[in-house]
mmCIF file of C-alpha atoms in Angstrom:
data_model
loop_
_atom_site.group_PDB
_atom_site.id
_atom_site.type_symbol
_atom_site.label_atom_id
_atom_site.label_comp_id
_atom_site.label_asym_id
_atom_site.label_seq_id
_atom_site.Cartn_x
_atom_site.Cartn_y
_atom_site.Cartn_z
ATOM 1 C CA UNK K 1 65.331 -62.555 17.947
ATOM 2 C CA UNK K 2 65.750 -62.397 14.194
ATOM 3 C CA UNK K 3 68.039 -64.834 12.358
ATOM 4 C CA UNK K 4 69.872 -64.288 9.071
ATOM 5 C CA UNK K 5 71.032 -67.197 6.919
ATOM 6 C CA UNK K 6 73.140 -67.001 3.751
ATOM 7 C CA UNK K 7 71.574 -69.007 0.930
ATOM 8 C CA UNK K 8 73.722 -68.959 -2.193
ATOM 9 C CA UNK K 9 74.234 -65.310 -3.119
ATOM 10 C CA UNK K 10 71.267 -64.101 -1.053
ATOM 11 C CA UNK K 11 70.479 -63.607 2.632
ATOM 12 C CA UNK K 12 67.222 -64.805 4.207
ATOM 13 C CA UNK K 13 66.039 -63.000 7.357
ATOM 14 C CA UNK K 14 63.529 -64.633 9.708
ATOM 15 C CA UNK K 15 61.547 -62.977 12.512
ATOM 16 C CA UNK K 16 59.426 -64.897 15.041
ATOM 17 C CA UNK K 17 55.863 -63.638 15.478
ATOM 18 C CA UNK K 18 53.070 -64.447 17.905
ATOM 19 C CA UNK K 19 49.577 -64.780 16.460
ATOM 20 C CA UNK K 20 46.458 -66.098 18.208
ATOM 21 C CA UNK K 21 48.353 -68.264 20.667
ATOM 22 C CA UNK K 22 50.796 -69.640 18.093
ATOM 23 C CA UNK K 23 54.304 -68.701 17.110
ATOM 24 C CA UNK K 24 54.788 -68.034 13.420
ATOM 25 C CA UNK K 25 57.652 -66.804 11.281
ATOM 26 C CA UNK K 26 58.021 -63.933 8.852
ATOM 27 C CA UNK K 27 60.783 -64.353 6.285
ATOM 28 C CA UNK K 28 62.210 -62.159 3.550
ATOM 29 C CA UNK K 29 65.183 -62.570 1.199
ATOM 30 C CA UNK K 30 67.704 -59.804 0.397
ATOM 31 C CA UNK K 31 70.668 -59.392 -1.924
ATOM 32 C CA UNK K 32 72.938 -58.079 0.842
ATOM 33 C CA UNK K 33 73.406 -58.949 4.484
ATOM 34 C CA UNK K 34 73.118 -55.273 5.415
ATOM 35 C CA UNK K 35 69.621 -55.025 3.923
ATOM 36 C CA UNK K 36 68.617 -58.193 5.763
ATOM 37 C CA UNK K 37 69.914 -56.791 9.048
ATOM 38 C CA UNK K 38 68.089 -53.476 8.560
ATOM 39 C CA UNK K 39 64.799 -55.255 7.831
ATOM 40 C CA UNK K 40 65.247 -57.538 10.849
ATOM 41 C CA UNK K 41 65.982 -54.573 13.111
ATOM 42 C CA UNK K 42 62.922 -52.735 11.822
ATOM 43 C CA UNK K 43 60.710 -55.775 12.480
ATOM 44 C CA UNK K 44 62.032 -56.189 15.999
ATOM 45 C CA UNK K 45 61.473 -52.506 16.747
ATOM 46 C CA UNK K 46 57.928 -52.763 15.423
ATOM 47 C CA UNK K 47 57.298 -55.747 17.687
ATOM 48 C CA UNK K 48 58.683 -53.746 20.598
ATOM 49 C CA UNK K 49 56.219 -50.928 19.873
ATOM 50 C CA UNK K 50 53.367 -53.384 20.074
ATOM 51 C CA UNK K 51 52.656 -53.356 16.349
ATOM 52 C CA UNK K 52 50.553 -56.251 15.062
ATOM 53 C CA UNK K 53 53.080 -57.625 12.585
ATOM 54 C CA UNK K 54 51.576 -61.122 12.438
ATOM 55 C CA UNK K 55 48.299 -59.799 11.046
ATOM 56 C CA UNK K 56 50.108 -58.135 8.166
ATOM 57 C CA UNK K 57 49.887 -61.397 6.238
ATOM 58 C CA UNK K 58 46.119 -60.875 5.969
ATOM 59 C CA UNK K 59 44.817 -60.274 2.461
ATOM 60 C CA UNK K 60 43.823 -56.650 1.987
ATOM 61 C CA UNK K 61 40.432 -57.657 0.574
ATOM 62 C CA UNK K 62 39.696 -59.644 3.763
ATOM 63 C CA UNK K 63 40.799 -56.754 5.957
ATOM 64 C CA UNK K 64 38.650 -54.306 3.954
ATOM 65 C CA UNK K 65 35.589 -56.563 4.209
ATOM 66 C CA UNK K 66 35.992 -56.823 7.990
ATOM 67 C CA UNK K 67 36.581 -53.068 8.277
ATOM 68 C CA UNK K 68 33.361 -52.305 6.428
ATOM 69 C CA UNK K 69 31.260 -54.834 8.347
ATOM 70 C CA UNK K 70 32.577 -53.987 11.800
ATOM 71 C CA UNK K 71 33.905 -50.415 11.869
ATOM 72 C CA UNK K 72 31.841 -48.600 9.209
ATOM 73 C CA UNK K 73 28.611 -50.435 10.018
ATOM 74 C CA UNK K 74 28.225 -48.497 13.243
ATOM 75 C CA UNK K 75 29.965 -45.375 12.004
ATOM 76 C CA UNK K 76 27.691 -44.259 9.138
ATOM 77 C CA UNK K 77 23.972 -44.122 8.385
ATOM 78 C CA UNK K 78 22.297 -47.141 6.801
ATOM 79 C CA UNK K 79 22.166 -45.770 3.249
ATOM 80 C CA UNK K 80 25.884 -44.897 3.360
ATOM 81 C CA UNK K 81 26.733 -48.339 4.754
ATOM 82 C CA UNK K 82 24.992 -49.953 1.764
ATOM 83 C CA UNK K 83 27.271 -47.885 -0.467
ATOM 84 C CA UNK K 84 30.322 -49.156 1.441
ATOM 85 C CA UNK K 85 29.095 -52.742 1.061
ATOM 86 C CA UNK K 86 28.966 -52.338 -2.719
ATOM 87 C CA UNK K 87 32.662 -51.472 -2.819
ATOM 88 C CA UNK K 88 33.613 -54.829 -1.247
ATOM 89 C CA UNK K 89 33.053 -56.569 -4.594
ATOM 90 C CA UNK K 90 35.284 -54.013 -6.320
ATOM 91 C CA UNK K 91 38.054 -54.400 -3.735
ATOM 92 C CA UNK K 92 37.859 -58.204 -4.059
ATOM 93 C CA UNK K 93 38.474 -57.888 -7.794
ATOM 94 C CA UNK K 94 41.188 -55.223 -7.715
ATOM 95 C CA UNK K 95 43.228 -56.553 -4.771
ATOM 96 C CA UNK K 96 42.455 -60.248 -5.115
ATOM 97 C CA UNK K 97 45.754 -61.780 -3.943
ATOM 98 C CA UNK K 98 47.707 -59.033 -2.206
ATOM 99 C CA UNK K 99 48.577 -59.057 1.502
ATOM 100 C CA UNK K 100 48.730 -56.018 3.753
ATOM 101 C CA UNK K 101 52.473 -56.361 4.204
ATOM 102 C CA UNK K 102 53.017 -56.031 0.449
ATOM 103 C CA UNK K 103 51.028 -52.833 0.112
ATOM 104 C CA UNK K 104 52.508 -49.432 -0.621
ATOM 105 C CA UNK K 105 51.330 -46.413 -2.610
ATOM 106 C CA UNK K 106 52.915 -47.613 -5.857
ATOM 107 C CA UNK K 107 51.357 -51.092 -5.713
ATOM 108 C CA UNK K 108 47.936 -49.695 -4.853
ATOM 109 C CA UNK K 109 48.129 -46.894 -7.414
ATOM 110 C CA UNK K 110 48.845 -49.338 -10.243
ATOM 111 C CA UNK K 111 45.818 -51.438 -9.389
ATOM 112 C CA UNK K 112 43.583 -48.412 -8.943
ATOM 113 C CA UNK K 113 44.782 -47.034 -12.296
ATOM 114 C CA UNK K 114 43.845 -50.308 -14.014
ATOM 115 C CA UNK K 115 40.356 -49.983 -12.554
ATOM 116 C CA UNK K 116 40.210 -46.338 -13.640
ATOM 117 C CA UNK K 117 40.720 -47.284 -17.300
ATOM 118 C CA UNK K 118 37.098 -48.451 -17.527
ATOM 119 C CA UNK K 119 35.415 -46.230 -14.912
ATOM 120 C CA UNK K 120 34.602 -42.554 -14.474
ATOM 121 C CA UNK K 121 36.827 -40.285 -12.428
ATOM 122 C CA UNK K 122 33.945 -39.634 -10.019
ATOM 123 C CA UNK K 123 33.538 -43.382 -9.359
ATOM 124 C CA UNK K 124 37.284 -43.824 -8.831
ATOM 125 C CA UNK K 125 37.455 -40.826 -6.509
ATOM 126 C CA UNK K 126 34.705 -42.237 -4.288
ATOM 127 C CA UNK K 127 36.501 -45.598 -4.148
ATOM 128 C CA UNK K 128 39.863 -44.004 -3.290
ATOM 129 C CA UNK K 129 38.279 -42.052 -0.421
ATOM 130 C CA UNK K 130 37.036 -45.320 1.083
ATOM 131 C CA UNK K 131 40.396 -47.020 0.574
ATOM 132 C CA UNK K 132 42.133 -44.135 2.338
ATOM 133 C CA UNK K 133 39.838 -44.544 5.318
ATOM 134 C CA UNK K 134 40.596 -48.254 5.555
ATOM 135 C CA UNK K 135 44.362 -47.668 5.276
ATOM 136 C CA UNK K 136 44.269 -45.073 8.036
ATOM 137 C CA UNK K 137 42.544 -47.604 10.284
ATOM 138 C CA UNK K 138 45.048 -50.332 9.317
ATOM 139 C CA UNK K 139 47.935 -48.034 10.192
ATOM 140 C CA UNK K 140 46.380 -47.156 13.558
ATOM 141 C CA UNK K 141 46.066 -50.882 14.317
ATOM 142 C CA UNK K 142 49.735 -51.471 13.454
ATOM 143 C CA UNK K 143 48.934 -53.466 10.318
ATOM 144 C CA UNK K 144 50.856 -51.042 8.086
ATOM 145 C CA UNK K 145 54.231 -49.416 8.698
ATOM 146 C CA UNK K 146 52.977 -46.051 7.377
ATOM 147 C CA UNK K 147 49.783 -44.358 6.267
ATOM 148 C CA UNK K 148 50.265 -43.731 2.539
ATOM 149 C CA UNK K 149 46.603 -43.288 1.634
ATOM 150 C CA UNK K 150 47.001 -39.544 1.026
ATOM 151 C CA UNK K 151 49.448 -40.318 -1.791
ATOM 152 C CA UNK K 152 46.835 -42.173 -3.856
ATOM 153 C CA UNK K 153 45.470 -40.303 -6.873
ATOM 154 C CA UNK K 154 42.056 -40.559 -8.524
ATOM 155 C CA UNK K 155 42.214 -40.971 -12.277
ATOM 156 C CA UNK K 156 39.488 -42.160 -14.623
ATOM 157 C CA UNK K 157 37.391 -41.235 -17.622
ATOM 158 C CA UNK K 158 35.955 -37.732 -17.814
ATOM 159 C CA UNK K 159 32.370 -38.551 -18.714
ATOM 160 C CA UNK K 160 29.879 -35.850 -19.741
ATOM 161 C CA UNK K 161 28.079 -34.371 -16.763
ATOM 162 C CA UNK K 162 24.493 -35.614 -16.474
ATOM 163 C CA UNK K 163 23.324 -33.116 -13.837
ATOM 164 C CA UNK K 164 23.184 -30.216 -16.277
ATOM 165 C CA UNK K 165 21.861 -26.886 -15.004
ATOM 166 C CA UNK K 166 19.052 -25.502 -17.137
ATOM 167 C CA UNK K 167 19.402 -22.019 -18.600
ATOM 168 C CA UNK K 168 17.554 -19.139 -16.937
ATOM 169 C CA UNK K 169 15.054 -19.127 -19.806
ATOM 170 C CA UNK K 170 14.414 -22.866 -19.410
ATOM 171 C CA UNK K 171 14.235 -22.476 -15.639
ATOM 172 C CA UNK K 172 11.462 -19.895 -15.956
ATOM 173 C CA UNK K 173 9.526 -21.921 -18.539
ATOM 174 C CA UNK K 174 9.625 -25.099 -16.437
ATOM 175 C CA UNK K 175 8.664 -23.276 -13.231
ATOM 176 C CA UNK K 176 5.747 -21.445 -14.849
ATOM 177 C CA UNK K 177 4.415 -24.628 -16.435
ATOM 178 C CA UNK K 178 4.572 -26.570 -13.150
ATOM 179 C CA UNK K 179 2.767 -23.853 -11.207
ATOM 180 C CA UNK K 180 0.111 -23.622 -13.907
ATOM 181 C CA UNK K 181 -0.547 -27.389 -13.827
ATOM 182 C CA UNK K 182 -0.760 -28.193 -10.128
ATOM 183 C CA UNK K 183 -3.367 -30.876 -10.745
ATOM 184 C CA UNK K 184 -0.410 -33.210 -11.277
ATOM 185 C CA UNK K 185 1.385 -33.650 -7.942
ATOM 186 C CA UNK K 186 4.685 -34.308 -9.735
ATOM 187 C CA UNK K 187 4.650 -30.768 -11.151
ATOM 188 C CA UNK K 188 4.527 -29.360 -7.618
ATOM 189 C CA UNK K 189 7.499 -31.564 -6.690
ATOM 190 C CA UNK K 190 9.504 -30.233 -9.652
ATOM 191 C CA UNK K 191 8.566 -26.631 -8.848
ATOM 192 C CA UNK K 192 9.653 -27.133 -5.242
ATOM 193 C CA UNK K 193 12.963 -28.662 -6.358
ATOM 194 C CA UNK K 194 13.640 -25.602 -8.523
ATOM 195 C CA UNK K 195 12.555 -23.292 -5.701
ATOM 196 C CA UNK K 196 14.668 -24.828 -2.923
ATOM 197 C CA UNK K 197 17.518 -26.823 -4.468
ATOM 198 C CA UNK K 198 16.702 -29.587 -1.974
ATOM 199 C CA UNK K 199 17.664 -33.187 -2.696
ATOM 200 C CA UNK K 200 14.990 -35.534 -4.062
ATOM 201 C CA UNK K 201 14.996 -37.665 -0.896
ATOM 202 C CA UNK K 202 14.593 -34.547 1.272
ATOM 203 C CA UNK K 203 11.552 -33.442 -0.725
ATOM 204 C CA UNK K 204 9.975 -36.903 -0.639
ATOM 205 C CA UNK K 205 10.446 -36.854 3.138
ATOM 206 C CA UNK K 206 8.354 -33.697 3.668
ATOM 207 C CA UNK K 207 5.250 -33.800 5.852
ATOM 208 C CA UNK K 208 2.601 -31.182 6.603
ATOM 209 C CA UNK K 209 4.342 -30.387 9.890
ATOM 210 C CA UNK K 210 7.432 -29.308 7.918
ATOM 211 C CA UNK K 211 5.629 -26.407 6.203
ATOM 212 C CA UNK K 212 5.810 -22.942 7.731
ATOM 213 C CA UNK K 213 5.130 -19.438 6.394
ATOM 214 C CA UNK K 214 6.971 -19.069 4.046
ATOM 215 C CA UNK K 215 9.325 -22.013 4.008
ATOM 216 C CA UNK K 216 9.944 -25.710 4.594
ATOM 217 C CA UNK K 217 11.928 -27.597 7.232
ATOM 218 C CA UNK K 218 14.226 -30.391 6.067
ATOM 219 C CA UNK K 219 14.100 -33.027 8.821
ATOM 220 C CA UNK K 220 14.381 -36.357 6.997
ATOM 221 C CA UNK K 221 15.317 -37.965 3.684
ATOM 222 C CA UNK K 222 13.739 -40.924 1.908
ATOM 223 C CA UNK K 223 16.003 -43.496 0.232
ATOM 224 C CA UNK K 224 15.071 -46.033 -2.468
ATOM 225 C CA UNK K 225 17.570 -48.535 -1.036
ATOM 226 C CA UNK K 226 16.798 -48.511 2.707
ATOM 227 C CA UNK K 227 14.304 -47.527 5.385
ATOM 228 C CA UNK K 228 16.798 -45.093 6.903
ATOM 229 C CA UNK K 229 15.389 -41.533 6.933
ATOM 230 C CA UNK K 230 18.449 -39.817 8.415
ATOM 231 C CA UNK K 231 19.746 -36.775 6.577
ATOM 232 C CA UNK K 232 23.015 -36.934 4.653
ATOM 233 C CA UNK K 233 24.972 -34.674 7.051
ATOM 234 C CA UNK K 234 24.297 -32.540 10.120
ATOM 235 C CA UNK K 235 24.173 -29.481 7.855
ATOM 236 C CA UNK K 236 21.362 -31.054 5.833
ATOM 237 C CA UNK K 237 18.887 -30.259 8.629
ATOM 238 C CA UNK K 238 17.788 -26.748 7.718
ATOM 239 C CA UNK K 239 14.968 -24.347 6.926
ATOM 240 C CA UNK K 240 14.534 -23.108 3.359
ATOM 241 C CA UNK K 241 12.494 -20.028 2.477
ATOM 242 C CA UNK K 242 10.017 -20.264 -0.427
ATOM 243 C CA UNK K 243 7.757 -17.873 -2.330
ATOM 244 C CA UNK K 244 4.059 -17.473 -1.587
ATOM 245 C CA UNK K 245 2.884 -19.288 -4.728
ATOM 246 C CA UNK K 246 4.926 -22.389 -3.892
ATOM 247 C CA UNK K 247 3.816 -22.205 -0.271
ATOM 248 C CA UNK K 248 0.157 -22.126 -1.266
ATOM 249 C CA UNK K 249 0.655 -25.129 -3.559
ATOM 250 C CA UNK K 250 2.139 -27.123 -0.657
ATOM 251 C CA UNK K 251 -0.616 -26.107 1.764
ATOM 252 C CA UNK K 252 -3.255 -27.214 -0.745
ATOM 253 C CA UNK K 253 -1.437 -30.488 -1.379
ATOM 254 C CA UNK K 254 -1.075 -31.159 2.375
ATOM 255 C CA UNK K 255 -4.866 -31.184 2.747
ATOM 256 C CA UNK K 256 -5.067 -34.162 0.379
ATOM 257 C CA UNK K 257 -2.262 -36.254 1.893
ATOM 258 C CA UNK K 258 -2.387 -38.092 5.214
ATOM 259 C CA UNK K 259 1.347 -38.593 5.808
ATOM 260 C CA UNK K 260 4.070 -37.568 3.364
ATOM 261 C CA UNK K 261 3.250 -34.701 0.988
ATOM 262 C CA UNK K 262 4.451 -36.508 -2.122
ATOM 263 C CA UNK K 263 3.871 -40.029 -3.399
ATOM 264 C CA UNK K 264 7.136 -41.901 -3.842
ATOM 265 C CA UNK K 265 5.919 -43.609 -7.060
ATOM 266 C CA UNK K 266 8.552 -46.326 -6.893
ATOM 267 C CA UNK K 267 11.242 -43.616 -7.080
ATOM 268 C CA UNK K 268 10.621 -43.149 -10.817
ATOM 269 C CA UNK K 269 10.935 -39.352 -10.681
ATOM 270 C CA UNK K 270 13.848 -39.401 -13.148
ATOM 271 C CA UNK K 271 11.682 -41.012 -15.827
ATOM 272 C CA UNK K 272 8.813 -38.636 -15.109
ATOM 273 C CA UNK K 273 11.130 -35.636 -15.382
ATOM 274 C CA UNK K 274 12.507 -36.752 -18.758
ATOM 275 C CA UNK K 275 8.985 -36.970 -20.173
ATOM 276 C CA UNK K 276 8.152 -33.502 -18.863
ATOM 277 C CA UNK K 277 11.335 -31.907 -20.238
ATOM 278 C CA UNK K 278 10.793 -33.517 -23.635
ATOM 279 C CA UNK K 279 7.170 -32.342 -23.669
ATOM 280 C CA UNK K 280 8.277 -28.748 -23.051
ATOM 281 C CA UNK K 281 11.229 -28.910 -25.457
ATOM 282 C CA UNK K 282 13.770 -28.277 -22.687
ATOM 283 C CA UNK K 283 17.333 -29.550 -22.281
ATOM 284 C CA UNK K 284 17.765 -33.025 -20.861
ATOM 285 C CA UNK K 285 18.918 -33.174 -17.234
ATOM 286 C CA UNK K 286 18.460 -35.287 -14.114
ATOM 287 C CA UNK K 287 16.346 -34.622 -11.048
ATOM 288 C CA UNK K 288 19.566 -33.721 -9.285
ATOM 289 C CA UNK K 289 20.128 -31.289 -12.150
ATOM 290 C CA UNK K 290 17.238 -29.243 -10.756
ATOM 291 C CA UNK K 291 19.367 -28.763 -7.646
ATOM 292 C CA UNK K 292 22.234 -27.598 -9.870
ATOM 293 C CA UNK K 293 19.840 -25.261 -11.683
ATOM 294 C CA UNK K 294 18.716 -23.674 -8.416
ATOM 295 C CA UNK K 295 22.294 -23.125 -7.222
ATOM 296 C CA UNK K 296 23.515 -21.804 -10.574
ATOM 297 C CA UNK K 297 20.560 -19.426 -10.868
ATOM 298 C CA UNK K 298 21.271 -17.879 -7.466
ATOM 299 C CA UNK K 299 24.970 -17.667 -8.361
ATOM 300 C CA UNK K 300 24.121 -15.887 -11.620
ATOM 301 C CA UNK K 301 22.221 -13.290 -9.585
ATOM 302 C CA UNK K 302 25.293 -12.605 -7.408
ATOM 303 C CA UNK K 303 23.891 -14.287 -4.283
ATOM 304 C CA UNK K 304 26.763 -15.085 -1.876
ATOM 305 C CA UNK K 305 28.292 -18.554 -2.094
ATOM 306 C CA UNK K 306 28.043 -18.887 1.682
ATOM 307 C CA UNK K 307 24.266 -18.408 1.554
ATOM 308 C CA UNK K 308 23.881 -20.820 -1.387
ATOM 309 C CA UNK K 309 25.940 -23.438 0.452
ATOM 310 C CA UNK K 310 23.778 -23.189 3.586
ATOM 311 C CA UNK K 311 20.597 -23.263 1.510
ATOM 312 C CA UNK K 312 21.762 -26.474 -0.198
ATOM 313 C CA UNK K 313 22.771 -28.049 3.122
ATOM 314 C CA UNK K 314 26.444 -28.514 2.294
ATOM 315 C CA UNK K 315 29.163 -29.103 4.887
ATOM 316 C CA UNK K 316 31.517 -26.723 3.099
ATOM 317 C CA UNK K 317 31.336 -23.994 0.467
ATOM 318 C CA UNK K 318 34.051 -25.970 -1.369
ATOM 319 C CA UNK K 319 31.426 -28.584 -2.223
ATOM 320 C CA UNK K 320 29.180 -25.836 -3.570
ATOM 321 C CA UNK K 321 31.995 -24.358 -5.657
ATOM 322 C CA UNK K 322 33.283 -27.669 -7.028
ATOM 323 C CA UNK K 323 30.021 -29.327 -8.001
ATOM 324 C CA UNK K 324 27.115 -26.897 -8.257
ATOM 325 C CA UNK K 325 28.082 -23.459 -9.460
ATOM 326 C CA UNK K 326 28.123 -22.975 -13.204
ATOM 327 C CA UNK K 327 27.649 -19.868 -15.286
ATOM 328 C CA UNK K 328 24.262 -20.085 -16.948
ATOM 329 C CA UNK K 329 24.445 -19.202 -20.702
ATOM 330 C CA UNK K 330 22.766 -15.826 -20.252
ATOM 331 C CA UNK K 331 25.175 -14.862 -17.448
ATOM 332 C CA UNK K 332 28.209 -16.076 -19.423
ATOM 333 C CA UNK K 333 27.232 -14.011 -22.469
ATOM 334 C CA UNK K 334 26.836 -10.917 -20.292
ATOM 335 C CA UNK K 335 30.208 -11.444 -18.600
ATOM 336 C CA UNK K 336 31.859 -12.051 -21.998
ATOM 337 C CA UNK K 337 30.470 -8.715 -23.159
ATOM 338 C CA UNK K 338 31.601 -6.957 -19.958
ATOM 339 C CA UNK K 339 35.118 -8.413 -20.249
ATOM 340 C CA UNK K 340 35.459 -7.378 -23.893
ATOM 341 C CA UNK K 341 34.173 -3.895 -23.069
ATOM 342 C CA UNK K 342 36.813 -3.492 -20.344
ATOM 343 C CA UNK K 343 39.569 -4.680 -22.679
ATOM 344 C CA UNK K 344 38.312 -2.346 -25.411
ATOM 345 C CA UNK K 345 38.599 0.624 -23.022
ATOM 346 C CA UNK K 346 42.367 -0.007 -22.845
ATOM 347 C CA UNK K 347 42.783 0.943 -26.496
ATOM 348 C CA UNK K 348 40.962 4.302 -26.129
#
């Protein structure tokens, strides 16, 4: 049973706990006896429900480390697990001295906001998603009194987007150049990225057996950080149609290669792409920006979002809408003109 002792003008409540074969005590001081009694009653009820109150003294950073190395290790693919492992260092720094029992949304939000002051919003959002997952697990294990993860917000610096979609004019120029210079294998890779919107790892994972008339099958993905070739999600496994000229380029290339169609080249495709774009006088973007270009081009031609989403291998069309669909300059200018024309008709 809980005990309450008056100490000066305060009241100290003590609850006995059982942890790993030993009895321990949890104490907390209150300004009023009523608050002490309410806390004691809550603790006793939690014990009665089988909640693991004793473990709530564990540091959050220790809990998070164990959660990653035990729960997530067998729950995600190898490449994703490596990403989780990287966040352990961040959690150690942000939540250095705080115990599970002292956590709530306000305490966590303050520490996350401090981290957000020097990091991008995208980085913070990815971290918060992982923290939410760990809190949900802690709540299920009885280590937290409530699951407040959904209350956490992702702030951070709005950095310029690096995965810029090329304009339609630039898209055509880059595609035509690559198809006209197939002697360089990298040009075929770039042309295929523009043609399919597939991820770099998915393209590097292509083999001759994945080519069909006229299309490619996405069955695996190559990672620069692990030997895991699993695809990102179940929706990533798909077939993507391609034009005859791209198909012929792949068939010709397949005759020269024994295993994978493309050389991995130490995963230096980003550097190679920058040199090519500069050579052609095109806007600077990333290899992933070719995926954005593909999606935005189809969107500008009024192709349905549902089709674009399936072609890109997304789990949801929300992902396609939030990250990949932008109005290319030519399309924006046309829509500006259409909008102004409609508004002008009102004055006639």
